[in-house]
Short mmCIF file of C-alpha atoms in Angstrom, two decimals:
data_model
loop_
_atom_site.label_atom_id
_atom_site.label_comp_id
_atom_site.label_asym_id
_atom_site.label_seq_id
_atom_site.Cartn_x
_atom_site.Cartn_y
_atom_site.Cartn_z
CA MET K 1 0.00 0.00 0.00
CA PRO K 2 1.47 3.37 -0.93
CA LEU K 3 2.61 5.70 1.81
CA SER K 4 0.06 8.40 2.68
CA ARG K 5 1.12 12.03 2.90
CA ASP K 6 0.70 11.89 6.70
CA GLU K 7 2.85 8.78 7.01
CA LEU K 8 5.54 10.29 4.82
CA GLU K 9 5.65 13.46 6.93
CA ALA K 10 5.69 11.42 10.12
CA ILE K 11 8.74 9.48 8.91
CA ALA K 12 10.54 12.68 7.91
CA GLU K 13 9.76 14.15 11.35
CA HIS K 14 10.95 10.93 13.02
CA LEU K 15 14.33 11.05 11.22
CA LEU K 16 14.84 14.80 11.70
CA THR K 17 14.12 14.39 15.41
CA ALA K 18 16.63 11.54 15.62
CA GLU K 19 19.21 13.79 13.99
CA ALA K 20 18.42 16.80 16.20
CA GLU K 21 18.42 14.73 19.40
CA ARG K 22 21.46 12.68 18.30
CA ARG K 23 19.55 9.50 19.02
CA GLU K 24 19.78 6.39 16.87
CA VAL K 25 16.53 4.77 15.80
CA PRO K 26 15.72 1.27 14.53
CA SER K 27 15.51 0.68 10.79
CA LEU K 28 12.26 2.05 9.32
CA ALA K 29 11.48 -1.45 8.17
CA LYS K 30 10.98 -2.26 11.90
CA THR K 31 9.13 0.90 12.99
CA HIS K 32 7.21 2.04 9.91
CA GLY K 33 7.12 -0.96 7.60
CA GLU K 34 8.91 -1.56 4.30
CA LEU K 35 9.18 1.47 2.04
CA THR K 36 9.75 1.35 -1.70
CA LEU K 37 12.83 3.08 -3.08
CA ASP K 38 10.63 5.83 -4.53
CA GLU K 39 9.00 6.34 -1.14
CA GLY K 40 12.49 6.60 0.34
CA TYR K 41 13.21 9.48 -2.05
CA GLN K 42 9.82 11.07 -1.20
CA VAL K 43 10.79 11.09 2.48
CA GLN K 44 14.18 12.55 1.52
CA ASP K 45 12.42 15.29 -0.48
CA GLU K 46 10.34 16.10 2.60
CA ILE K 47 13.47 16.30 4.75
CA ILE K 48 15.11 18.60 2.20
CA ALA K 49 12.00 20.82 2.12
CA ARG K 50 11.92 21.07 5.91
CA LYS K 51 15.62 21.95 6.15
CA LEU K 52 15.17 24.67 3.53
CA GLU K 53 12.13 26.00 5.42
CA ALA K 54 14.28 26.17 8.54
CA GLY K 55 16.70 28.46 6.68
CA ASP K 56 19.33 26.04 5.40
CA ARG K 57 20.51 26.15 1.77
CA LEU K 58 20.90 23.28 -0.71
CA ILE K 59 24.50 23.48 -1.95
CA GLY K 60 24.73 20.25 -3.90
CA TRP K 61 24.44 16.48 -3.88
CA LYS K 62 26.26 13.31 -2.90
CA LEU K 63 26.34 9.70 -3.95
CA GLY K 64 26.40 6.67 -1.69
CA LEU K 65 26.86 2.91 -2.25
CA THR K 66 29.23 3.58 -5.12
CA SER K 67 31.74 0.81 -4.42
CA ARG K 68 31.50 -2.78 -5.62
CA GLU K 69 31.92 -4.01 -2.05
CA LYS K 70 29.08 -1.89 -0.67
CA GLN K 71 26.79 -2.66 -3.59
CA LYS K 72 27.46 -6.37 -3.15
CA ALA K 73 26.88 -6.10 0.60
CA MET K 74 23.51 -4.42 -0.01
CA GLY K 75 22.67 -6.54 -3.07
CA VAL K 76 22.13 -3.50 -5.28
CA PHE K 77 23.47 -2.26 -8.59
CA GLU K 78 22.48 1.38 -8.29
CA PRO K 79 24.05 4.03 -6.12
CA VAL K 80 21.94 6.21 -3.85
CA TYR K 81 21.74 10.00 -3.89
CA GLY K 82 21.39 12.59 -1.14
CA ALA K 83 21.45 16.34 -0.60
CA LEU K 84 24.24 18.53 0.76
CA PHE K 85 23.36 21.63 2.74
CA ALA K 86 25.30 24.73 3.68
CA SER K 87 25.16 23.48 7.27
CA THR K 88 26.74 20.18 6.15
CA LEU K 89 29.95 21.79 5.00
CA LEU K 90 32.32 22.38 7.89
CA PRO K 91 33.85 25.85 8.01
CA GLU K 92 37.00 24.49 9.59
CA CYS K 93 38.72 21.13 9.39
CA GLU K 94 37.20 20.04 12.66
CA VAL K 95 34.20 17.84 13.41
CA LYS K 96 32.49 17.68 16.79
CA THR K 97 31.39 14.15 17.66
CA GLY K 98 29.16 15.64 20.37
CA GLU K 99 26.88 16.88 17.58
CA LEU K 100 26.62 13.45 15.98
CA ILE K 101 25.49 9.91 16.80
CA HIS K 102 28.21 7.51 15.56
CA PRO K 103 30.18 9.30 12.83
CA ARG K 104 32.44 7.62 10.32
CA VAL K 105 34.70 9.30 7.75
CA GLU K 106 35.25 8.51 4.07
CA PRO K 107 37.63 10.02 1.50
CA GLU K 108 35.99 11.31 -1.67
CA ILE K 109 36.61 13.26 -4.84
CA ALA K 110 34.35 16.33 -4.86
CA VAL K 111 33.55 18.51 -7.86
CA VAL K 112 32.10 21.98 -8.33
CA MET K 113 29.89 22.37 -11.38
CA GLY K 114 30.88 25.03 -13.91
CA GLU K 115 27.60 24.80 -15.78
CA ASP K 116 24.16 23.25 -15.40
CA LEU K 117 23.95 19.55 -16.17
CA GLU K 118 20.54 18.19 -17.01
CA GLY K 119 19.55 14.63 -17.81
CA PRO K 120 18.38 12.31 -19.14
CA ASP K 121 21.11 10.62 -21.17
CA VAL K 122 24.06 12.52 -19.65
CA THR K 123 27.27 10.66 -20.51
CA PRO K 124 30.39 10.64 -18.30
CA ALA K 125 32.26 12.76 -20.87
CA ARG K 126 29.45 15.32 -20.94
CA ALA K 127 29.34 15.34 -17.13
CA LEU K 128 33.07 15.91 -16.85
CA ALA K 129 32.91 18.76 -19.35
CA ALA K 130 30.44 20.54 -17.03
CA VAL K 131 32.82 20.37 -14.06
CA ARG K 132 34.74 23.48 -13.12
CA TRP K 133 36.85 22.31 -10.21
CA VAL K 134 37.88 19.12 -8.52
CA LEU K 135 38.62 19.07 -4.79
CA PRO K 136 39.91 16.53 -2.29
CA ALA K 137 37.20 15.84 0.26
CA LEU K 138 36.22 13.97 3.40
CA GLU K 139 32.64 13.08 4.17
CA VAL K 140 31.44 12.42 7.69
CA ILE K 141 28.52 10.03 7.50
CA ASP K 142 26.26 9.44 10.48
CA SER K 143 23.35 7.13 9.89
CA ARG K 144 20.43 7.87 12.10
CA TYR K 145 19.81 4.11 12.26
CA GLN K 146 21.17 1.79 14.94
CA ASP K 147 24.56 0.31 14.01
CA PHE K 148 24.30 1.67 10.44
CA LYS K 149 21.80 -1.15 9.75
CA PHE K 150 19.28 -0.16 7.12
CA THR K 151 17.53 -1.20 3.93
CA LEU K 152 18.10 0.68 0.69
CA PRO K 153 14.87 2.78 1.00
CA ASP K 154 15.75 3.43 4.67
CA VAL K 155 19.13 4.95 3.87
CA VAL K 156 17.64 7.00 1.02
CA ALA K 157 14.96 8.36 3.39
CA ASP K 158 17.76 9.27 5.83
CA ASN K 159 19.35 11.50 3.16
CA THR K 160 21.97 8.76 2.64
CA SER K 161 23.51 9.20 6.12
CA THR K 162 24.77 12.70 5.27
CA ALA K 163 26.09 14.56 8.28
CA ARG K 164 29.18 16.72 7.71
CA ALA K 165 31.66 17.31 4.92
CA VAL K 166 34.89 19.14 4.30
CA THR K 167 36.88 19.88 1.16
CA GLY K 168 40.50 20.83 0.64
CA ALA K 169 41.34 24.51 0.30
CA ARG K 170 42.69 24.46 -3.24
CA PRO K 171 40.31 23.88 -6.15
CA VAL K 172 41.95 22.21 -9.15
CA PRO K 173 40.66 22.77 -12.70
CA ALA K 174 39.12 19.58 -14.06
CA GLU K 175 40.73 19.82 -17.51
CA GLY K 176 43.31 17.18 -18.19
CA LEU K 177 42.66 15.16 -15.03
CA ASP K 178 42.00 11.43 -15.36
CA LEU K 179 39.87 10.99 -12.26
CA ALA K 180 39.83 7.17 -12.56
CA THR K 181 43.55 6.84 -11.93
CA VAL K 182 43.93 9.56 -9.29
CA GLY K 183 45.42 7.81 -6.28
CA VAL K 184 44.25 8.43 -2.73
CA VAL K 185 45.96 7.51 0.52
CA PHE K 186 43.68 7.50 3.57
CA VAL K 187 45.56 8.19 6.78
CA LYS K 188 44.39 8.13 10.39
CA ASN K 189 46.67 9.44 13.14
CA GLY K 190 49.65 9.21 10.82
CA GLU K 191 49.02 5.58 9.84
CA ILE K 192 47.94 4.53 6.37
CA ILE K 193 44.54 2.84 6.67
CA THR K 194 43.98 2.09 3.01
CA THR K 195 44.64 3.29 -0.52
CA ALA K 196 42.50 3.46 -3.65
CA ALA K 197 42.13 5.18 -7.00
CA GLY K 198 39.22 7.22 -8.36
CA ALA K 199 37.93 4.18 -10.25
CA ALA K 200 36.73 2.79 -6.91
CA VAL K 201 33.69 5.02 -7.48
CA LEU K 202 31.59 3.18 -10.09
CA GLY K 203 34.66 2.84 -12.33
CA ASP K 204 35.13 6.60 -12.64
CA PRO K 205 33.79 9.59 -10.65
CA ALA K 206 32.61 11.01 -14.00
CA ILE K 207 30.26 8.01 -14.28
CA ALA K 208 28.94 8.84 -10.80
CA LEU K 209 28.32 12.44 -11.83
CA ALA K 210 26.47 11.40 -14.99
CA ARG K 211 24.29 9.00 -13.03
CA LEU K 212 23.49 11.71 -10.48
CA ALA K 213 22.40 14.10 -13.27
CA ASN K 214 20.21 11.38 -14.79
CA HIS K 215 18.75 10.54 -11.39
CA LEU K 216 17.89 14.20 -10.72
CA SER K 217 16.29 14.43 -14.14
CA ARG K 218 13.97 11.55 -13.24
CA ARG K 219 12.91 13.61 -10.22
CA GLY K 220 12.40 16.78 -12.28
CA GLN K 221 15.63 18.43 -11.18
CA LYS K 222 19.08 19.19 -12.52
CA LEU K 223 22.61 19.86 -11.35
CA LYS K 224 23.22 23.59 -11.31
CA ALA K 225 26.34 25.64 -11.96
CA GLY K 226 28.07 26.33 -8.66
CA GLN K 227 26.74 23.21 -6.96
CA LEU K 228 29.06 20.85 -5.12
CA VAL K 229 28.97 17.08 -5.68
CA PHE K 230 30.55 14.45 -3.46
CA THR K 231 31.01 11.61 -5.95
CA GLY K 232 31.14 8.69 -3.50
CA ALA K 233 33.41 6.98 -1.00
CA LEU K 234 36.73 5.76 -2.38
CA THR K 235 37.38 3.39 0.53
CA ALA K 236 35.51 1.85 3.42
CA ALA K 237 34.57 4.38 6.11
CA ALA K 238 36.90 4.85 9.08
CA PHE K 239 35.58 4.81 12.63
CA VAL K 240 36.63 7.95 14.46
CA ALA K 241 36.79 9.13 18.07
CA PRO K 242 37.71 12.43 19.70
CA GLY K 243 41.46 13.05 19.34
CA ASP K 244 41.72 11.36 15.95
CA VAL K 245 43.04 13.17 12.91
CA VAL K 246 42.09 11.73 9.51
CA GLU K 247 43.63 12.83 6.25
CA ALA K 248 43.12 12.01 2.57
CA ARG K 249 46.09 12.66 0.27
CA PHE K 250 45.41 12.70 -3.45
CA ALA K 251 47.62 12.67 -6.51
CA SER K 252 47.22 15.98 -8.40
CA LEU K 253 44.59 17.29 -5.95
CA GLY K 254 46.48 17.85 -2.73
CA SER K 255 45.11 16.76 0.61
CA VAL K 256 42.39 17.42 3.15
CA SER K 257 42.37 16.63 6.84
CA LEU K 258 39.86 16.59 9.63
CA ARG K 259 40.39 16.83 13.36
CA VAL K 260 37.88 14.91 15.43
CA VAL K 261 36.98 16.57 18.72
CA MET X 1 70.94 -25.13 13.33
CA ALA X 2 71.64 -24.21 9.74
CA LEU X 3 70.64 -26.64 7.05
CA ALA X 4 73.49 -28.75 5.61
CA SER X 5 74.61 -27.69 2.16
CA ASP X 6 73.63 -31.00 0.57
CA ARG X 7 70.07 -30.47 1.80
CA ILE X 8 70.10 -26.91 0.44
CA ALA X 9 71.16 -28.24 -2.96
CA ALA X 10 68.57 -31.04 -2.85
CA TYR X 11 65.69 -28.65 -2.14
CA ALA X 12 66.90 -26.28 -4.87
CA ALA X 13 66.92 -29.19 -7.33
CA GLU X 14 63.45 -30.23 -6.18
CA LEU X 15 62.04 -26.73 -6.81
CA ASP X 16 63.80 -26.62 -10.16
CA LYS X 17 62.27 -29.93 -11.20
CA ALA X 18 58.83 -28.84 -9.97
CA GLU X 19 59.03 -25.77 -12.16
CA ARG X 20 60.29 -27.59 -15.23
CA THR X 21 57.81 -30.46 -15.00
CA ARG X 22 55.03 -28.23 -13.65
CA ALA X 23 54.42 -30.74 -10.89
CA PRO X 24 53.96 -28.95 -7.56
CA ILE X 25 55.61 -30.27 -4.42
CA GLY X 26 54.56 -30.26 -0.77
CA PRO X 27 55.63 -27.38 1.48
CA LEU X 28 59.30 -27.58 2.45
CA THR X 29 58.29 -26.45 5.94
CA GLU X 30 56.35 -29.70 6.40
CA ARG X 31 59.58 -31.65 6.01
CA GLU X 32 61.80 -29.03 7.66
CA PRO X 33 59.63 -27.47 10.37
CA ASP X 34 62.58 -25.41 11.60
CA LEU X 35 63.56 -24.08 8.16
CA SER X 36 64.79 -20.53 8.77
CA ALA X 37 64.32 -17.61 6.39
CA ASP X 38 68.11 -17.43 5.98
CA ASP X 39 68.32 -21.08 4.93
CA ALA X 40 65.36 -20.53 2.63
CA TYR X 41 67.29 -17.72 0.93
CA ARG X 42 70.27 -20.09 0.60
CA ILE X 43 67.97 -22.55 -1.19
CA GLN X 44 66.75 -19.75 -3.48
CA LEU X 45 70.32 -18.69 -4.26
CA ALA X 46 71.35 -22.28 -4.95
CA TRP X 47 68.40 -22.66 -7.34
CA MET X 48 69.26 -19.40 -9.12
CA ALA X 49 72.91 -20.55 -9.42
CA MET X 50 71.67 -23.74 -11.14
CA ARG X 51 69.68 -21.68 -13.59
CA ARG X 52 72.50 -19.25 -14.30
CA GLU X 53 74.71 -22.21 -15.10
CA ARG X 54 72.14 -23.19 -17.72
CA GLY X 55 72.46 -19.75 -19.30
CA GLU X 56 69.59 -17.85 -17.71
CA ARG X 57 70.45 -14.28 -16.75
CA VAL X 58 69.43 -12.16 -13.75
CA VAL X 59 67.69 -9.05 -15.14
CA GLY X 60 66.10 -7.79 -11.95
CA LYS X 61 64.66 -8.50 -8.54
CA LYS X 62 61.17 -8.67 -7.18
CA ILE X 63 59.92 -7.72 -3.76
CA GLY X 64 57.01 -9.58 -2.21
CA LEU X 65 54.90 -9.43 0.95
CA THR X 66 54.86 -5.63 0.91
CA SER X 67 51.29 -5.15 2.10
CA HIS X 68 50.07 -5.31 5.68
CA ALA X 69 47.43 -7.80 4.53
CA MET X 70 49.97 -10.24 3.02
CA GLN X 71 52.36 -9.86 5.95
CA ALA X 72 49.54 -10.53 8.39
CA MET X 73 48.48 -13.61 6.39
CA LEU X 74 51.95 -15.13 6.66
CA GLY X 75 52.63 -13.74 10.13
CA VAL X 76 55.72 -11.79 9.09
CA PHE X 77 56.82 -8.20 9.57
CA GLU X 78 59.08 -7.73 6.60
CA PRO X 79 58.90 -8.27 2.84
CA ASP X 80 60.75 -10.98 0.95
CA TYR X 81 62.47 -10.95 -2.41
CA GLY X 82 63.27 -13.07 -5.42
CA HIS X 83 65.25 -12.92 -8.65
CA VAL X 84 63.86 -11.93 -12.03
CA LEU X 85 65.50 -13.96 -14.82
CA ASP X 86 65.44 -13.11 -18.51
CA THR X 87 63.31 -16.22 -19.13
CA MET X 88 60.58 -14.79 -16.88
CA VAL X 89 60.11 -11.58 -18.87
CA VAL X 90 57.23 -11.57 -21.34
CA PRO X 91 57.36 -8.69 -23.85
CA PRO X 92 54.22 -6.51 -23.89
CA GLY X 93 51.75 -7.75 -26.50
CA GLU X 94 52.89 -11.35 -26.28
CA PRO X 95 50.61 -13.79 -24.50
CA VAL X 96 51.49 -15.37 -21.17
CA ARG X 97 51.32 -19.12 -21.69
CA LEU X 98 49.47 -20.91 -18.90
CA SER X 99 50.94 -24.18 -20.17
CA GLU X 100 54.32 -22.99 -18.85
CA LEU X 101 53.01 -22.19 -15.36
CA LEU X 102 51.51 -24.06 -12.43
CA GLN X 103 48.95 -21.91 -10.56
CA PRO X 104 49.53 -18.32 -11.63
CA LYS X 105 48.05 -15.17 -10.10
CA VAL X 106 48.41 -11.61 -11.33
CA GLU X 107 49.40 -8.42 -9.50
CA GLY X 108 49.79 -4.79 -10.60
CA GLU X 109 53.01 -3.10 -9.53
CA LEU X 110 55.47 -0.30 -10.15
CA ALA X 111 58.88 -1.33 -11.49
CA PHE X 112 62.04 0.72 -11.02
CA ILE X 113 64.50 0.67 -13.93
CA LEU X 114 67.90 1.45 -12.42
CA ASP X 115 70.62 3.29 -14.29
CA ARG X 116 73.07 3.25 -11.39
CA ASP X 117 74.14 0.69 -8.83
CA LEU X 118 72.50 1.26 -5.45
CA PRO X 119 74.80 2.08 -2.54
CA THR X 120 74.42 0.47 0.87
CA PRO X 121 73.16 1.40 3.33
CA CYS X 122 70.55 2.65 0.90
CA THR X 123 67.95 5.40 1.40
CA VAL X 124 64.76 6.31 -0.45
CA LEU X 125 66.59 9.26 -2.03
CA ASP X 126 69.35 6.94 -3.25
CA VAL X 127 66.67 4.85 -4.97
CA LEU X 128 65.11 7.89 -6.66
CA GLN X 129 68.51 9.12 -7.84
CA ALA X 130 69.46 5.74 -9.26
CA THR X 131 66.12 5.24 -11.05
CA ARG X 132 65.93 6.15 -14.73
CA LEU X 133 62.25 5.33 -15.10
CA VAL X 134 59.33 4.06 -13.07
CA VAL X 135 57.20 1.82 -15.29
CA PRO X 136 53.86 0.03 -14.91
CA ALA X 137 54.33 -3.71 -14.43
CA LEU X 138 52.28 -6.84 -14.11
CA GLU X 139 53.79 -9.60 -12.09
CA ILE X 140 52.50 -13.11 -12.60
CA VAL X 141 53.30 -14.91 -9.38
CA ASP X 142 53.35 -18.69 -9.33
CA SER X 143 54.05 -21.30 -6.69
CA ARG X 144 55.88 -24.59 -6.98
CA ILE X 145 54.28 -25.46 -3.65
CA ALA X 146 50.98 -27.32 -4.09
CA ASP X 147 47.84 -25.17 -3.59
CA TRP X 148 49.91 -22.15 -2.51
CA LYS X 149 50.16 -23.70 0.98
CA ILE X 150 53.14 -21.53 1.77
CA LYS X 151 54.77 -20.28 4.92
CA LEU X 152 57.42 -17.58 4.67
CA PRO X 153 60.39 -20.00 4.20
CA ASP X 154 58.48 -21.88 1.48
CA THR X 155 57.92 -18.83 -0.68
CA VAL X 156 61.42 -17.49 -0.01
CA ALA X 157 63.04 -20.77 -1.14
CA ASP X 158 60.67 -20.78 -4.14
CA ASN X 159 62.22 -17.52 -5.43
CA ALA X 160 59.45 -15.49 -3.75
CA SER X 161 56.84 -17.33 -5.85
CA SER X 162 58.16 -15.91 -9.12
CA GLY X 163 56.46 -16.56 -12.44
CA ARG X 164 56.43 -14.03 -15.23
CA VAL X 165 56.90 -10.28 -15.53
CA VAL X 166 55.43 -7.85 -18.06
CA LEU X 167 56.91 -4.36 -18.11
CA ALA X 168 55.30 -1.44 -19.94
CA GLU X 169 57.38 0.02 -22.73
CA ARG X 170 57.29 3.52 -21.31
CA GLY X 171 57.37 5.08 -17.92
CA VAL X 172 57.92 8.30 -16.01
CA ARG X 173 61.03 9.78 -14.44
CA PRO X 174 60.98 9.58 -10.65
CA ASP X 175 61.08 13.37 -10.29
CA GLN X 176 57.84 13.68 -12.24
CA LEU X 177 55.50 12.04 -9.74
CA ASP X 178 54.76 11.31 -6.10
CA LEU X 179 55.16 7.55 -5.83
CA THR X 180 53.00 7.34 -2.71
CA LEU X 181 50.00 8.93 -4.43
CA VAL X 182 50.10 7.24 -7.85
CA GLY X 183 46.73 5.58 -8.35
CA MET X 184 46.35 2.11 -9.87
CA VAL X 185 43.22 0.54 -11.29
CA PHE X 186 43.42 -3.23 -11.72
CA GLU X 187 41.10 -4.75 -14.34
CA ARG X 188 40.31 -8.19 -15.74
CA ASN X 189 38.52 -8.34 -19.07
CA GLY X 190 37.52 -4.70 -18.72
CA GLU X 191 36.01 -5.12 -15.28
CA MET X 192 37.55 -3.27 -12.37
CA LEU X 193 38.77 -5.68 -9.69
CA SER X 194 40.46 -3.30 -7.27
CA SER X 195 42.21 0.01 -6.95
CA GLY X 196 44.98 1.38 -4.81
CA ALA X 197 47.80 3.89 -4.56
CA GLY X 198 51.55 3.52 -4.31
CA ALA X 199 51.52 3.98 -0.54
CA ALA X 200 50.00 0.50 -0.28
CA VAL X 201 53.55 -0.77 -0.90
CA LEU X 202 55.33 -0.32 2.44
CA GLY X 203 54.13 3.30 2.56
CA ASN X 204 56.26 4.12 -0.51
CA PRO X 205 57.40 1.77 -3.31
CA ALA X 206 60.84 3.43 -3.28
CA ALA X 207 61.15 2.47 0.39
CA ALA X 208 60.58 -1.15 -0.65
CA VAL X 209 63.45 -0.90 -3.14
CA ALA X 210 65.69 0.65 -0.47
CA TRP X 211 64.71 -2.17 1.90
CA LEU X 212 65.75 -4.67 -0.76
CA ALA X 213 69.11 -3.01 -1.36
CA ASN X 214 69.82 -3.18 2.37
CA LYS X 215 68.52 -6.75 2.71
CA LEU X 216 70.67 -7.95 -0.21
CA ALA X 217 73.77 -6.43 1.36
CA GLN X 218 73.50 -9.27 3.92
CA PHE X 219 74.10 -11.72 1.07
CA ASP X 220 76.79 -9.56 -0.62
CA ILE X 221 74.44 -8.87 -3.52
CA GLN X 222 74.09 -5.40 -5.01
CA LEU X 223 71.22 -3.94 -7.03
CA LYS X 224 72.82 -3.02 -10.34
CA ALA X 225 72.38 -0.48 -13.10
CA GLY X 226 70.13 -1.91 -15.78
CA GLU X 227 68.12 -4.07 -13.43
CA ALA X 228 64.31 -3.85 -13.17
CA ILE X 229 63.12 -3.95 -9.57
CA LEU X 230 59.49 -4.91 -9.01
CA SER X 231 58.51 -3.08 -5.86
CA GLY X 232 55.50 -5.14 -4.71
CA ALA X 233 51.81 -5.57 -5.37
CA VAL X 234 49.55 -2.51 -4.99
CA THR X 235 46.43 -4.69 -4.61
CA ALA X 236 45.75 -8.38 -3.98
CA ALA X 237 46.80 -11.04 -6.52
CA VAL X 238 44.06 -12.52 -8.72
CA GLU X 239 44.03 -15.97 -10.31
CA ALA X 240 44.59 -16.06 -14.10
CA ARG X 241 42.40 -18.19 -16.40
CA PRO X 242 42.75 -18.99 -20.10
CA GLY X 243 41.62 -16.06 -22.24
CA ASP X 244 41.86 -13.50 -19.42
CA LEU X 245 43.17 -10.03 -20.21
CA PHE X 246 44.59 -8.23 -17.18
CA THR X 247 45.34 -4.50 -17.22
CA ALA X 248 46.85 -2.22 -14.59
CA ARG X 249 46.18 1.46 -15.32
CA PHE X 250 48.18 4.04 -13.42
CA GLY X 251 47.79 7.78 -12.82
CA CYS X 252 50.42 10.55 -12.99
CA GLY X 253 51.06 9.90 -16.68
CA LEU X 254 52.44 6.39 -16.13
CA GLY X 255 49.99 4.76 -18.52
CA SER X 256 49.09 1.09 -18.39
CA VAL X 257 50.33 -2.45 -18.90
CA SER X 258 48.36 -5.49 -20.04
CA ALA X 259 48.80 -9.24 -20.20
CA ARG X 260 46.71 -11.78 -22.07
CA PHE X 261 46.68 -15.40 -20.93
CA GLU X 262 46.40 -18.37 -23.24
#
């Protein structure tokens, strides 16, 4: 049975309250029944609308479940998409765990759009041509669900676990970069945790960007010039605790670090 | 107690026969539970001496067990090394023949082409200064030990599980890139299997080469101008099957290297 408007708003309220009160909640499948993927995006739309009403600003988008490992673990072949807000982006390279439930950090390649990109049928080459800058980035994810346990519609409803984000200080022009072979070294407290290359994101971050544009088009939206896109995690997320310092070092892009307090 | 020299020679001959007949043998460590890494290296050197006598030439060295994951699997805290002989090098474009191998697996690596001998003790900067080019490489590892049931001394004696080597025809000078940040995408038949960056190799592939230069000094062996040094796998080895095409694509202008198996 399709979700009623009231039910959809109740779920959005439920998740926003969990976020505001920094309280983890059981998977929606347990508390509100199984949602469809489309209903997950409807809840996300409601959450976006409420954040904008409260004075926040939509600054871009992010992808989740972009790695083979995560897609296999979830049994899916499609990434998920969420919104980035002005309040998401950290002004300094410092994240306060006291504001979050159980944060984890992932290294990503972020891009700033130089022109609008509207689907359907956006190709990776077309997507890349619309990019102005590429930036090294770290995303702090913080699922509102207990133990990061969720179904695909659940995580979509929860704005794909978006919590905080930070980019490096130096934007790099996209021209001439082969994002698939850009290496990244993920370091925590001076120790290398893991390494990867851009191809870890769906084969190429440009593919992720094209899929995002096509996804937005299906929902009557487009990527706009000036918007920021986090293209997806390059490695598994790192657990963090106060006192930790995590850093992502990229070939050609420089590095970005985050102090956890 | 060190292994007697007749036993060293016997094990070297056994590995040699296993390779030539493609009939794997049981782990040496099952028969010699106390086999030390040093004795295992003596077996490897004895085997390589046999092969040099038959006319094979040493054209490089290979470093193995450079990742935390591999070291943890074998319970060791340092890499190992083996010799690269001219007979192991497959020119790019030519197929790798499975009929010549036992149980091959493929790894993507960076190779250092030296144009100077390395001094000892050796530093990372010595390695960079002695390197003419860094080139993409595929290493096809193989084991003469049945089912890859290896402990450290087994793989050391077995020439660090050497098989074949494919080196790209072009590379990049070491002052043109940051070896720790070079990305690698490892593909089989066009499908991405894994990705990594140079730092996966002991934090820096050049540090692995410096480690090797220092390790070899113990055996009075020097890394020489003209040699190709394979610095260690960036991501995990993957089994090769007939018809497979493996490609390692690198960032920083290094390009790629491929190997087709038949």
